[in-house]
Coordinates of C-alpha atoms and ligand atoms in Angstrom, one line a residue:
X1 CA 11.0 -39.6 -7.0
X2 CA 11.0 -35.7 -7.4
X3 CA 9.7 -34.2 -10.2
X4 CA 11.3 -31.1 -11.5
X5 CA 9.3 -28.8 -13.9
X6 CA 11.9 -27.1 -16.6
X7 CA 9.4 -25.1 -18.3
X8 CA 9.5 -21.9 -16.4
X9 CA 5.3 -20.8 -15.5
X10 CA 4.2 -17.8 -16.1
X11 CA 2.8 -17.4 -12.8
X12 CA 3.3 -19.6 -9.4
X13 CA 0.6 -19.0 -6.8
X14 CA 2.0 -20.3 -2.9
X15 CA -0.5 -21.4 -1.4
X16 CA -3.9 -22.5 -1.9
X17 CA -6.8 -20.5 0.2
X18 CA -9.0 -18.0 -0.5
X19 CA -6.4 -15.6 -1.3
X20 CA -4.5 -17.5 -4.0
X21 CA -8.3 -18.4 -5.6
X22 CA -9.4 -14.4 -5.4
X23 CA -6.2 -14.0 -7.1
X24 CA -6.6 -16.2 -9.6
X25 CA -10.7 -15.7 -10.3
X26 CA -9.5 -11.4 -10.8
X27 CA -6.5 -12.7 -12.7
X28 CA -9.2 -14.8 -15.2
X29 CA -12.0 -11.8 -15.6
X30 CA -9.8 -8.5 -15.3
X31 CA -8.0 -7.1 -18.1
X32 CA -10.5 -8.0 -20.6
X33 CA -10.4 -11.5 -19.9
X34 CA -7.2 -11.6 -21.8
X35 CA -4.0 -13.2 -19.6
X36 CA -5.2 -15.9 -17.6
X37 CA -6.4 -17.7 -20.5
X38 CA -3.2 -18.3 -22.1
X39 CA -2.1 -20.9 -19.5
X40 CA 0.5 -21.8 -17.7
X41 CA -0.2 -20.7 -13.8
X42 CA 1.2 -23.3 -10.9
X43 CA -0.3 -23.0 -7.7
X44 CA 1.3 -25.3 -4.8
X45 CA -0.6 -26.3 -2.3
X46 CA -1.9 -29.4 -0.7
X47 CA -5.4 -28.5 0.0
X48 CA -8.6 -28.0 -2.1
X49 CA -8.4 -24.8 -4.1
X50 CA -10.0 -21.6 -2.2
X51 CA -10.6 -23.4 1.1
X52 CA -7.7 -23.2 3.0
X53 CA -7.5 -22.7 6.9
X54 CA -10.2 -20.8 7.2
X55 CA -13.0 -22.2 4.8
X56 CA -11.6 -25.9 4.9
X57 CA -13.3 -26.9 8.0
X58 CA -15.1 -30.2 8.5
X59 CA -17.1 -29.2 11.1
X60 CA -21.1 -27.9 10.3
X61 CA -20.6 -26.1 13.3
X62 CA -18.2 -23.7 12.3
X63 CA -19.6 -20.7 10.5
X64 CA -18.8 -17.1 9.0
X65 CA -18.4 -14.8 11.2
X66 CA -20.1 -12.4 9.2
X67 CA -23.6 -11.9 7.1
X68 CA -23.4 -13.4 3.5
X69 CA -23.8 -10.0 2.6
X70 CA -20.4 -8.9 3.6
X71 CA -18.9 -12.2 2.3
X72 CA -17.6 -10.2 -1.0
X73 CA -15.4 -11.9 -3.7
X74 CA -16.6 -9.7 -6.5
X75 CA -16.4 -6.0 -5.1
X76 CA -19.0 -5.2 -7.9
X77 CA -21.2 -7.7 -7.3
X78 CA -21.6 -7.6 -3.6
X79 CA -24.5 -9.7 -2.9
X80 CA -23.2 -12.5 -5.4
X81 CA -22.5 -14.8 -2.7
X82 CA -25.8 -14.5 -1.2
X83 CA -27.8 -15.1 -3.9
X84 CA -25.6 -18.0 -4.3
X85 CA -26.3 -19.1 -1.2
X86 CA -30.5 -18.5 -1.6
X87 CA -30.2 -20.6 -4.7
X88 CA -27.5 -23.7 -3.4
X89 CA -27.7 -24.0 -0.1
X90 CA -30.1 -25.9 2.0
X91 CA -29.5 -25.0 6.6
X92 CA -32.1 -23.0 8.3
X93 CA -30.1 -22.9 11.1
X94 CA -28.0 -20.0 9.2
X95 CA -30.8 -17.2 9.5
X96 CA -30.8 -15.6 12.3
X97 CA -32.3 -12.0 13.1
X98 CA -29.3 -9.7 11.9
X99 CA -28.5 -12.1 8.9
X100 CA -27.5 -15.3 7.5
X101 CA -24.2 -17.1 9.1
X102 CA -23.8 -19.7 6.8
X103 CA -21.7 -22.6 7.0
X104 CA -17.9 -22.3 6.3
X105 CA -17.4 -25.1 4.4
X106 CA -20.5 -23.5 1.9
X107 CA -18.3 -20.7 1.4
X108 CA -16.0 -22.9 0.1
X109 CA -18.0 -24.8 -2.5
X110 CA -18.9 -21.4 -3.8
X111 CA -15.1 -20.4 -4.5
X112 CA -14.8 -23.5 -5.7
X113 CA -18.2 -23.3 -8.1
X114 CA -16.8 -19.7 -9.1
X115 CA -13.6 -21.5 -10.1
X116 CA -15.1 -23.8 -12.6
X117 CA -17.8 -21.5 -14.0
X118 CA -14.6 -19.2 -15.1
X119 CA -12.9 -21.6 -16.7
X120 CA -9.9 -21.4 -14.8
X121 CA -8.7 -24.5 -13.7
X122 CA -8.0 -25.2 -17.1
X123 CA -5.4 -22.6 -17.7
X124 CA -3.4 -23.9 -14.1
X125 CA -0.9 -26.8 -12.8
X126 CA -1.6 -27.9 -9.0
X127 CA 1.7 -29.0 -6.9
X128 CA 0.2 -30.5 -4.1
X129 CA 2.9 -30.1 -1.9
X130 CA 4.0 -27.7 0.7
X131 CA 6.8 -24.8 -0.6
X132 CA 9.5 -24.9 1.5
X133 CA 12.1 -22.8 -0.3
X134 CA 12.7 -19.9 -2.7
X135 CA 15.9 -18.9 -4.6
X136 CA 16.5 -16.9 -7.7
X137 CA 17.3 -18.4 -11.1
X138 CA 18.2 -17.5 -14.4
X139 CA 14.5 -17.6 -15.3
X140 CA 12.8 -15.9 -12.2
X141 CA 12.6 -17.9 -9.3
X142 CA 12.7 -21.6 -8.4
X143 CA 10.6 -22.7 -5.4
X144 CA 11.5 -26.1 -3.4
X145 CA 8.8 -28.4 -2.6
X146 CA 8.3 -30.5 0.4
X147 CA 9.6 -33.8 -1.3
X148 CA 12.2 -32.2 -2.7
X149 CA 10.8 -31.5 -6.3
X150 CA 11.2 -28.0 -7.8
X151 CA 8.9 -25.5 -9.7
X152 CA 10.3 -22.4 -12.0
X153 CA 8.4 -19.1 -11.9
X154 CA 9.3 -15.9 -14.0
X155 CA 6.8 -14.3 -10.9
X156 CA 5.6 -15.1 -7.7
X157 CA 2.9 -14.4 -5.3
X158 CA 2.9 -15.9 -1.7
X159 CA -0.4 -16.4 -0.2
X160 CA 0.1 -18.7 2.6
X161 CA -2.0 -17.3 4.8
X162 CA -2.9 -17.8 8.5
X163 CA 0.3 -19.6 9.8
X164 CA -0.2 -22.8 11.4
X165 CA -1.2 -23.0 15.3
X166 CA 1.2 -23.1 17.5
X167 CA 1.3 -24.2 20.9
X168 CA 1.9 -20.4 22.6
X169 CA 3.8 -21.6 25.6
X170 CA 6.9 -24.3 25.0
X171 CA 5.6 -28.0 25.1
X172 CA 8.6 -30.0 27.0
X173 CA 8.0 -33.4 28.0
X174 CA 4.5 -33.5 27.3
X175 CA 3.7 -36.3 24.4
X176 CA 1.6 -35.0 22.0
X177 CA -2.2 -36.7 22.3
X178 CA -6.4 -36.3 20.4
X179 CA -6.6 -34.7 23.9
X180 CA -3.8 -31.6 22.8
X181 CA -5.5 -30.1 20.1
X182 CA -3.3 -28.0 18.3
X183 CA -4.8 -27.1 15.7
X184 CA -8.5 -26.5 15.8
X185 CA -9.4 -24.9 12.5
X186 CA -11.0 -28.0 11.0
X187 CA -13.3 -29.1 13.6
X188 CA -12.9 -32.9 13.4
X189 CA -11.4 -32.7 17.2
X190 CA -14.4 -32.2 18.8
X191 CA -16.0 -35.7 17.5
X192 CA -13.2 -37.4 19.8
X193 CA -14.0 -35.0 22.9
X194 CA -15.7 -37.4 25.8
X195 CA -18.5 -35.6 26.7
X196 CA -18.3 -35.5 30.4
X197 CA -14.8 -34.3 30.3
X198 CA -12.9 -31.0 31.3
X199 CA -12.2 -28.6 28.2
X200 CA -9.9 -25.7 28.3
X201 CA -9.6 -23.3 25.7
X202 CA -6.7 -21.2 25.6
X203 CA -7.4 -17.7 23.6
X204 CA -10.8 -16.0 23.9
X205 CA -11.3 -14.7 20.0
X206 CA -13.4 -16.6 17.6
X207 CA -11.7 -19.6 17.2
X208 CA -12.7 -20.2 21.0
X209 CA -16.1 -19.5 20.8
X210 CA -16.3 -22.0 17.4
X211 CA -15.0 -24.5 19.8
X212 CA -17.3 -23.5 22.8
X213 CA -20.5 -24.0 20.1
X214 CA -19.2 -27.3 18.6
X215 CA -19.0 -28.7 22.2
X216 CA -22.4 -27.4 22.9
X217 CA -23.7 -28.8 20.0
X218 CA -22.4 -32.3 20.5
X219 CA -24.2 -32.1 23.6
X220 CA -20.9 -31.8 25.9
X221 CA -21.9 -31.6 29.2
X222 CA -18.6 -31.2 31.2
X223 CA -16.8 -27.9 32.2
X224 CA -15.3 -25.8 29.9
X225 CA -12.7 -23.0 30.9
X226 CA -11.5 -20.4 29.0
X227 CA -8.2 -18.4 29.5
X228 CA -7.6 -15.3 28.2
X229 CA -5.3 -12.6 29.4
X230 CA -8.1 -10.0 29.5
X231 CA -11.1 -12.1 30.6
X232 CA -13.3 -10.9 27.9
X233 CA -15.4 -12.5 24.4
X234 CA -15.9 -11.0 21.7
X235 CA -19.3 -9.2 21.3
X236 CA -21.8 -10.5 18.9
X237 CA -22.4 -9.0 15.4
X238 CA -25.5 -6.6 14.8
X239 CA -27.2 -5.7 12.1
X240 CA -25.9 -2.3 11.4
X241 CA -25.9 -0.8 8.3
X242 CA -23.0 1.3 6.5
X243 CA -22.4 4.8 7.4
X244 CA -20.4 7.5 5.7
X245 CA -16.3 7.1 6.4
X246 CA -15.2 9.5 9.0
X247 CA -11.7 11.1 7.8
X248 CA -8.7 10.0 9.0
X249 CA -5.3 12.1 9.4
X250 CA -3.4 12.7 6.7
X251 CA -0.5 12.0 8.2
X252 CA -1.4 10.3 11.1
X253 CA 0.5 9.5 14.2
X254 CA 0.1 6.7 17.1
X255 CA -1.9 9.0 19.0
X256 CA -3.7 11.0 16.1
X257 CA -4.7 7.6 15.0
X258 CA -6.3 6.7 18.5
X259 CA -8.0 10.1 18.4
X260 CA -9.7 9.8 15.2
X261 CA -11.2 5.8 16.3
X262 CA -11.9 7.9 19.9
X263 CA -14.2 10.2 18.5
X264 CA -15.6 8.0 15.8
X265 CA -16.8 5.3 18.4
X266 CA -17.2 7.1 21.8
X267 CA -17.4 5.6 25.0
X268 CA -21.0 4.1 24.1
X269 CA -22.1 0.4 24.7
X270 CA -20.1 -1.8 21.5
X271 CA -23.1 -4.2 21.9
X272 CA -25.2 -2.0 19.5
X273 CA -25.6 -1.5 16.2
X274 CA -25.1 2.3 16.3
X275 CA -21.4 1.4 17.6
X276 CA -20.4 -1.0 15.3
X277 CA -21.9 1.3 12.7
X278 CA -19.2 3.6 13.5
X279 CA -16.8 1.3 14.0
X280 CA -17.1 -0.3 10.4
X281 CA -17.0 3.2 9.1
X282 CA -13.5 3.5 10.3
X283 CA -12.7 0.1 8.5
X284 CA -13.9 1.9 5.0
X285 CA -10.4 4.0 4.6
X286 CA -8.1 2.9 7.7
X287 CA -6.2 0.5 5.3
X288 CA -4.4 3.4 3.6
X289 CA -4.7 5.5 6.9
X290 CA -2.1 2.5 8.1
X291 CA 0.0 2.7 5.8
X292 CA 0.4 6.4 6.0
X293 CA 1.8 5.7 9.4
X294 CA 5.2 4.9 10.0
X295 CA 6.3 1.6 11.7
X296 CA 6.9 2.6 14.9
X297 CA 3.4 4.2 15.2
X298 CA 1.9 1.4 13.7
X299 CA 4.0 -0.9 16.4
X300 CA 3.0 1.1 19.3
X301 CA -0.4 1.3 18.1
X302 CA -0.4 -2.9 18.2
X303 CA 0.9 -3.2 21.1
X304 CA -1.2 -0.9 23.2
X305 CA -4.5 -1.7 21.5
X306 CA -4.3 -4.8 19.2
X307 CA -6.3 -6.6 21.1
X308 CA -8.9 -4.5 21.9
X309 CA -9.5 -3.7 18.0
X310 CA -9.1 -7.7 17.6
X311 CA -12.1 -8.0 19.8
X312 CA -14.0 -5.2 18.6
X313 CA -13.2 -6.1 15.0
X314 CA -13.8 -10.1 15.2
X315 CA -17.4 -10.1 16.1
X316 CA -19.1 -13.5 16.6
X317 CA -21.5 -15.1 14.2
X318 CA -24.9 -15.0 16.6
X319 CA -24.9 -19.2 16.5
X320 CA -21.5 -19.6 18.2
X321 CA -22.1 -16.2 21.0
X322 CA -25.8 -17.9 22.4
X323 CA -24.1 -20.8 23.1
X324 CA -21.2 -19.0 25.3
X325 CA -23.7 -16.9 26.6
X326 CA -25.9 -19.6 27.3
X327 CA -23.3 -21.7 28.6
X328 CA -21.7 -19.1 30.7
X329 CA -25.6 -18.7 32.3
X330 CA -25.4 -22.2 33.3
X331 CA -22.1 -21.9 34.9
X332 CA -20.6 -24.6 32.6
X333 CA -18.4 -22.1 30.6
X334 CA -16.2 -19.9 32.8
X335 CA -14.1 -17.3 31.7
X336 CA -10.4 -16.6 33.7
X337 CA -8.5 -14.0 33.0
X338 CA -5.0 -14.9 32.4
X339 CA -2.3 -16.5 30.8
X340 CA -1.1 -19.8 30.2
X341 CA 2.3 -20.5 30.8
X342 CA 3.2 -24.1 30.7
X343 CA 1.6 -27.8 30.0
X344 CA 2.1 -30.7 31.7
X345 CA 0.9 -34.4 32.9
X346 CA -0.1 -35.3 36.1
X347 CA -0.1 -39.0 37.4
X348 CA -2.5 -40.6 36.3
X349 CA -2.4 -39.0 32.8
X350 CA -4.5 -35.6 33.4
X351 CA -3.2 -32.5 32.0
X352 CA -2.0 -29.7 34.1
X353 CA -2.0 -26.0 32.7
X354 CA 0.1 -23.6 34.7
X355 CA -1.1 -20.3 34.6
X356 CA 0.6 -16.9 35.3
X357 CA -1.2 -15.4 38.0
X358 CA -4.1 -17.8 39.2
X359 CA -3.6 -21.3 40.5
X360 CA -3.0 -24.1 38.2
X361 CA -5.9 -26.5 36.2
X362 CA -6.4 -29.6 36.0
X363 CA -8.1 -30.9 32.8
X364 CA -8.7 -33.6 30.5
X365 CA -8.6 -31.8 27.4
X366 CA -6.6 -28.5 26.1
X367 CA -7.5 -26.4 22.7
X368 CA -5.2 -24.2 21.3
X369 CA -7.4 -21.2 20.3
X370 CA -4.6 -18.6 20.6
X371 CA -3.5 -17.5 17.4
X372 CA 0.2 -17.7 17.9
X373 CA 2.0 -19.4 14.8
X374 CA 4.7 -18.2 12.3
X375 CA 4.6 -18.7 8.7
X376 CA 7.3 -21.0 7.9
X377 CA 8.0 -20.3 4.3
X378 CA 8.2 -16.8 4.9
X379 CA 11.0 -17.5 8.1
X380 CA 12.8 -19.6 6.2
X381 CA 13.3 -16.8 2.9
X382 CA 14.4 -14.5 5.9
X383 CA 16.7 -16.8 6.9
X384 CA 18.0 -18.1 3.5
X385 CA 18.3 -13.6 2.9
X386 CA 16.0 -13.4 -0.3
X387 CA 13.9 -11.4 1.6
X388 CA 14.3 -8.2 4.4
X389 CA 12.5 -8.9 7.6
X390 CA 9.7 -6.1 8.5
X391 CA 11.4 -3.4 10.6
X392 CA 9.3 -4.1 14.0
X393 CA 7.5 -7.2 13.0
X394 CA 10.4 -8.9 13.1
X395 CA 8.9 -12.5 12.1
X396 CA 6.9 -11.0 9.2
X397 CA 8.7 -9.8 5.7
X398 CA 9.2 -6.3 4.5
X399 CA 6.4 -4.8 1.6
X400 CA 6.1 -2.0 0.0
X401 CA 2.5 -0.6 -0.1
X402 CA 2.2 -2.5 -4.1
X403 CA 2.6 -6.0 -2.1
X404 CA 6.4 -6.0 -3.5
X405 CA 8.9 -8.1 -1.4
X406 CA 11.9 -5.9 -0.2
X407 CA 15.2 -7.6 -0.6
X408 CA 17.2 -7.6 2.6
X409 CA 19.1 -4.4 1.1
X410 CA 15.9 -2.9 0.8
X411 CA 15.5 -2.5 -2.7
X412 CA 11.8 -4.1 -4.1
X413 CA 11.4 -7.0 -6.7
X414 CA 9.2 -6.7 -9.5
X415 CA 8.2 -10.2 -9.8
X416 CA 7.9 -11.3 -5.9
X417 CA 4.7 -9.9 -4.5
X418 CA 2.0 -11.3 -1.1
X419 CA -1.1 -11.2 -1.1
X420 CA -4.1 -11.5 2.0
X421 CA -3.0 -11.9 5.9
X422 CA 0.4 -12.7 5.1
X423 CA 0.4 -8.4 4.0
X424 CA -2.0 -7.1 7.5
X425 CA 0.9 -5.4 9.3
X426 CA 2.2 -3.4 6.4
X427 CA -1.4 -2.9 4.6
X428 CA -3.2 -3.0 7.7
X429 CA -7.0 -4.8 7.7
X430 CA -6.9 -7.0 5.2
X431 CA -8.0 -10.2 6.5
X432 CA -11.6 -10.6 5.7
X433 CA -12.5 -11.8 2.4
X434 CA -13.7 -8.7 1.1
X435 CA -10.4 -6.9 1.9
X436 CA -8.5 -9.6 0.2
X437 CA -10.7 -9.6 -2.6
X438 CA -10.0 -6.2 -3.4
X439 CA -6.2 -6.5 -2.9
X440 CA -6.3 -9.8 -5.2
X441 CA -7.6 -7.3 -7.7
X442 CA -5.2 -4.7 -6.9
X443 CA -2.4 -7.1 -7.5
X444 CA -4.0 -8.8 -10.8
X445 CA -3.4 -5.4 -12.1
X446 CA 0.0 -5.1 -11.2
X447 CA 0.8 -8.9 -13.3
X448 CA -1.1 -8.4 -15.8
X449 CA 1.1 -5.7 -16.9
X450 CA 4.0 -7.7 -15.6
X451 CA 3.2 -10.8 -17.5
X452 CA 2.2 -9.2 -20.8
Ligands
FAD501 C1 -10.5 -20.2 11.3 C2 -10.7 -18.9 10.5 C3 -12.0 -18.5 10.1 C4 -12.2 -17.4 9.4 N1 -13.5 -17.0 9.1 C5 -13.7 -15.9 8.3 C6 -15.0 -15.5 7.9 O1 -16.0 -16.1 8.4 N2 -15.1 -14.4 7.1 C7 -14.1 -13.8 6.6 O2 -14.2 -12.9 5.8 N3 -12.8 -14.1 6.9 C8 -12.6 -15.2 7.7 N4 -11.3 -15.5 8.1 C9 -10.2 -14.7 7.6 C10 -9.4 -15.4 6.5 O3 -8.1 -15.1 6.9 C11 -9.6 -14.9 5.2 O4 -11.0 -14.6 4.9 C12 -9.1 -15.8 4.0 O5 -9.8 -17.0 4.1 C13 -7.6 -16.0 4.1 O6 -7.3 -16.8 3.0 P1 -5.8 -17.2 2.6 O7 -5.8 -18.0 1.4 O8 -4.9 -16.0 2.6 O9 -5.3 -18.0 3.9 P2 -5.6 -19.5 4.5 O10 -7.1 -19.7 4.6 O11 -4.8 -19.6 5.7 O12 -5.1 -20.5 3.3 C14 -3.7 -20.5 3.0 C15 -3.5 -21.9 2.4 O13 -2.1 -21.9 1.9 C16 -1.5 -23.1 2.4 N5 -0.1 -22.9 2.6 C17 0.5 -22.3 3.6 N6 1.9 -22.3 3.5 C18 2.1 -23.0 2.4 C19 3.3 -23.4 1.7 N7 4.5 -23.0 2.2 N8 3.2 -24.1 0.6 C20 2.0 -24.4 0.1 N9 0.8 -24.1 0.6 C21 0.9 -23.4 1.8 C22 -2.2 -23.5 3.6 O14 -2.1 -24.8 3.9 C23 -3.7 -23.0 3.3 O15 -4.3 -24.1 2.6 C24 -11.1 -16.7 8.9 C25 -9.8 -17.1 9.2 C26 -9.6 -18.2 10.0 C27 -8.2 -18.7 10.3

């Protein structure tokens, strides 16, 4: 029977990642301390608090794909999670020579320890459930769960994230199997994975070479084939250290913009740490540099060269690279450069991929590694008009630079903000958890005053 919760809260968090727990941990210690305490926060979600897609993994295989160092929920205390990490957890297999790559899932029990050593989960009511609407009411806003129950809100943050996986080709006529992974973020696939069988893994970013790692550590000894439209893998991290910002256009244009990154990184070799020194020097300042652009910059600027800064941006953890490289020494991981186009069954039951330019493959096993995926919540307040879509990301919502929704005549709410990935193409890079960390504080600001 639905539930429906008259008491308007203060506060309703969507979604239940990283992103709604930074929130909620700058929310508990910023301002004094005063706010959070007095209660009454909802966060909907059906997952474990500060996990979400990206730290909820099962999988011991999966790690972060940076040094614990840079792993920054407190931008004051940057080292704090690897202390944390010295002190709690136990896995040689994390140090390697430019760092510690721990575990995902650790990352999580730390957000989850910082949770409980503030205090907070006192002061909050969990829906777990899925949001699945929003519309206005007298008292703020009233969201629409999954089994039909409703939550009130005088304000609202949506932080759902990474969208879901979705297949990036349509799937007609092909029933859905263990042997389709769809969605690969969790890593309990690759137990079911027979290990003399053909893998392919469409996308070539870091979900694929997760996948790639976990097969090689489950001793997998078929071939494994990855497509991706430009035939190359991301490079591994270094250990480069931080450099001064180099300063970006005040005013910058599509090509102004390409000019500054031009002469910050060169034409040198992006496997060394002198590059990607440069290269996260432009990352210090290029958030507000974005948003000094205006959308059609900032969309031609995507389209030409997203992926290249994807793959330049999106380094791999050292674990998860040896064993591509390794793999690709052996001849048992190949790389082809393409697309895939369409899916279907063979007789006999083997899959079929059908690729754009090269012939088709035959394979036993397919892994969605590609990143496509829309956020449904966010589609569906689009649709329902509570919200403007963004001008040229048309399946994304409008923001102003404060992390307001725009309403569809383009005027901003005051008590409807986003927070983390769901924000990247109007605030630019924030998607690493020091980036949201420092928005989540940003924004705490912003509802403190609003919830006062
Ligand atoms: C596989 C993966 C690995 C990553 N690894 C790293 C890393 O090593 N280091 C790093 O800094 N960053 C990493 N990132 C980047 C990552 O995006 C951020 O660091 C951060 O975790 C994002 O947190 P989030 O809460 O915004 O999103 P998510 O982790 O996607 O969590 C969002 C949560 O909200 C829930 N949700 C979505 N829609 C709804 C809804 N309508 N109703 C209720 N709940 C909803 C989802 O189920 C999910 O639990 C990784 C991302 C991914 C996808």
């Amino acid at each position: 029977m639905p539930k429906n919760h008259t008491t308007p809260a203060r506060l309703c968090i969507i979604g239940d990642g990283y992103s709604a727990a930074a929130l909620l941990l700058h929310l508990a210690t910023g301002n004094h301390g005063y706010g959070l305490k007095a209660g009454n926060i909802a966060i909907v979600g059906k997952g474990r608090l500060g996990a979400g897609q990206a730290f909820g993994c099962v999988s011991d295989h999966f790690r972060l794909n940076v040094r614990a160092g840079l792993m920054q929920l407190w931008p004051d205390q940057k080292s704090h999670f690897a202390e944390w990490a010295e002190r709690n957890v136990f896995d040689p297999e994390a140090s390697t020579d430019v760092g510690q790559f721990h575990r995902r899932r650790d990352f999580a029990t730390y957000i989850e320890s910082q949770l409980q050593e503030h205090g907070i989960l006192a002061s909050t009511t969990r829906h777990q459930h899925s949001a699945c609407r929003l519309s206005q009411s007298e008292q703020g806003w009233q969201i629409t769960l999954d089994d039909a129950s409703q939550v009130l809100a005088k304000n609202v943050v949506v932080a759902t994230g990474n969208p879901p996986p979705a297949w990036p080709f349509p799937m007609k006529g092909v029933t859905e199997g263990p042997e389709l992974v769809q969605s690969p973020w969790r890593g309990d696939w690759v137990n079911d994975v027979e290990t003399d069988s053909h893998v392919v893994i469409i996308g070539g970013g870091l979900t694929a070479l997760d996948a790639v790692h976990s097969l090689s550590q489950q001793y997998h000894t078929g071939p494994i084939t990855i497509v991706t439209p430009h035939g190359m893998l991301p490079p591994k991290q270094t250990g480069w250290k931080s450099t001064p910002a180099p300063k970006w256009p005040q005013t910058p244009t599509a090509l102004s913009f390409l000019k500054c990154m031009r002469s910050a990184v060169g034409k040198g070799d992006w496997t060394l740490p002198g590059w990607q020194e440069q290269f996260e020097g432009l990352r210090v300042d290029i958030s507000s540099a974005w948003m000094r652009m205006t959308p059609s910059n900032q969309n031609r600027l995507i389209r030409r060269l997203g992926w290249l800064w994807s793959l330049a941006r999106f380094r791999a953890g050292p674990q998860a690279h040896s064993s591509a490289s390794r793999l690709i020494e052996t001849g048992q991981l190949t790389i082809v450069p393409d697309r895939v186009a369409g899916l279907s069954r063979q007789h006999g039951g083997r899959l079929r991929l059908q690729l754009n330019k090269t012939d088709n493959l035959a394979c036993d096993v397919v892994v969605n590694c590609s990143g496509a995926g829309k956020d449904p919540l966010v589609s569906q307040m689009i649709l329902d008009g509570v919200i403007a879509r963004h001008q040229t990301a048309h399946s994304r919502p409008a923001l102003t630079h404060d992390l307001a929704f725009l309403r569809p005549d383009g005027t901003a709410y005051d008590n409807l903000h986003a927070l983390g990935p769901l924000t990247s193409h109007v605030t630019g890079d924030v998607l690493g958890a020091a980036s949201i960390s420092r928005q989540a504080k940003q924004l705490s600001q912003t509802l403190h005053k609003q919830m006062a």
